[in-house]
Amino acid sequence: ALNRTLNLLHSKGKEVTKLVIAGQALKGNAAQSMLIWPGLQLLGNSGRLVRNQVLYTVKKIEDEQVWLEELAKPLSFDQVKSCLRLSFAQTYASVQGNEYDEALRLHDCSHRFFSRKHLFVGLSRSKQASLVSLAD
């Protein structure tokens, strides 16, 4: 839900391409419909075409192909839908080892399964404490 909301918010005023996933929406890390545009960062979700948990930046979109700054060959729309995910919201487990210069918001902090370990992982990802905020 966070990825969908933030995708709509950040796409305002941009020339976007809509990639639609047909069928019922699934939970977890399943493919979801998304708006993409040059400059958008997407998260790798497959070891076949892209590396898992690696961020890729959309360079350009043309002729139903998406060029990523980090890859030499373009991906088809179907390939993007199958192996890339929106990166606005990531799990605490998936961000381990990453550092961020931009603002971070930690969500689900009041969830019954949220622990001090999650808090530590979330807080320690930012290079500046002033850029971290907590949400429920």
C-alpha positions in Angstrom: 0.0 0.0 0.0 2.9 2.4 0.8 4.5 1.8 -2.6 1.3 2.4 -4.4 0.5 5.6 -2.5 4.1 7.0 -2.9 4.2 6.0 -6.6 1.1 8.1 -7.3 2.4 11.0 -5.2 5.9 11.1 -6.7 4.6 10.7 -10.3 2.6 14.0 -10.2 3.8 16.3 -13.0 5.9 13.7 -14.7 5.4 12.0 -18.0 4.7 8.5 -16.9 4.2 5.1 -18.4 1.7 2.8 -16.7 2.6 -0.9 -16.4 -0.5 -2.9 -15.4 -0.5 -6.3 -13.7 -3.6 -8.2 -14.7 -5.6 -10.3 -12.2 -6.0 -10.1 -8.5 -3.5 -8.2 -6.4 -1.4 -10.5 -4.2 0.3 -9.8 -0.9 4.0 -9.8 -0.2 6.5 -9.0 -2.9 4.3 -9.9 -5.8 4.3 -7.8 -9.0 2.0 -4.8 -8.8 0.8 -2.2 -11.3 3.1 0.9 -11.3 3.8 4.2 -13.0 7.3 4.5 -14.2 9.3 7.5 -15.5 13.0 8.4 -16.1 14.8 8.8 -12.8 12.6 6.4 -10.9 14.5 3.8 -8.8 13.2 0.3 -8.9 14.3 -2.7 -6.8 15.6 -5.9 -8.3 13.5 -8.9 -7.5 15.0 -11.7 -9.5 18.5 -13.2 -10.1 17.9 -13.9 -13.7 17.7 -10.5 -15.4 18.6 -8.2 -12.6 20.3 -8.7 -9.2 18.0 -9.2 -6.2 17.7 -6.3 -3.8 19.8 -4.0 -6.0 18.4 -0.5 -7.0 18.1 0.3 -10.7 17.3 3.7 -12.1 15.1 4.2 -15.2 17.1 6.0 -17.8 14.5 6.2 -20.6 11.4 4.5 -21.9 10.8 4.0 -25.6 9.1 1.4 -27.9 7.8 -0.6 -25.0 11.3 -1.0 -23.6 12.8 0.3 -20.4 16.5 1.3 -20.4 18.1 1.2 -16.9 21.3 3.2 -16.2 22.9 0.1 -14.7 22.2 -2.3 -17.6 23.6 -2.3 -21.2 20.4 -3.9 -22.7 16.8 -2.7 -22.3 14.1 -4.7 -20.7 10.7 -5.2 -22.1 7.6 -4.0 -20.2 6.8 -7.7 -19.3 10.4 -8.2 -18.0 10.2 -5.0 -15.9 6.9 -6.2 -14.4 8.3 -9.6 -13.6 11.7 -8.7 -12.1 11.5 -5.1 -10.7 9.5 -3.6 -7.9 8.8 -0.1 -6.6 11.4 0.8 -4.1 9.7 3.4 -1.9 8.9 0.9 0.8 11.3 -1.8 1.7 11.4 -4.4 4.4 13.7 -4.1 7.4 15.4 -7.3 6.4 16.0 -6.2 2.8 17.7 -2.9 3.7 20.4 -4.4 5.9 23.8 -3.4 4.5 22.5 -0.3 2.8 23.1 3.4 3.7 20.9 6.3 2.7 21.6 10.0 2.4 18.0 10.9 2.0 15.1 11.1 4.4 13.9 7.8 5.9 10.6 7.0 7.5 10.2 3.9 9.6 6.7 2.4 9.4 4.8 -0.2 11.4 6.8 0.7 14.6 3.7 0.0 16.7 3.1 -3.4 15.1 3.1 -6.3 17.6 6.0 -8.0 15.8 8.2 -4.9 15.6 11.2 -5.4 17.8 14.3 -3.5 18.9 16.2 -5.3 16.2 13.9 -3.8 13.6 14.4 -0.4 15.2 18.2 -0.7 15.2 18.3 -1.8 11.6 16.0 1.0 10.5 17.8 3.7 12.5 21.3 2.6 11.4 20.5 2.8 7.7 20.6 6.6 7.7 23.9 8.6 7.5 22.2 11.4 9.5 19.9 11.0 12.5 18.1 14.2 11.6 16.8 12.5 8.4 15.0 9.7 10.2 11.3 9.8 11.3 8.9 7.2 12.8 5.4 6.5 11.7 2.8 4.1 13.2 
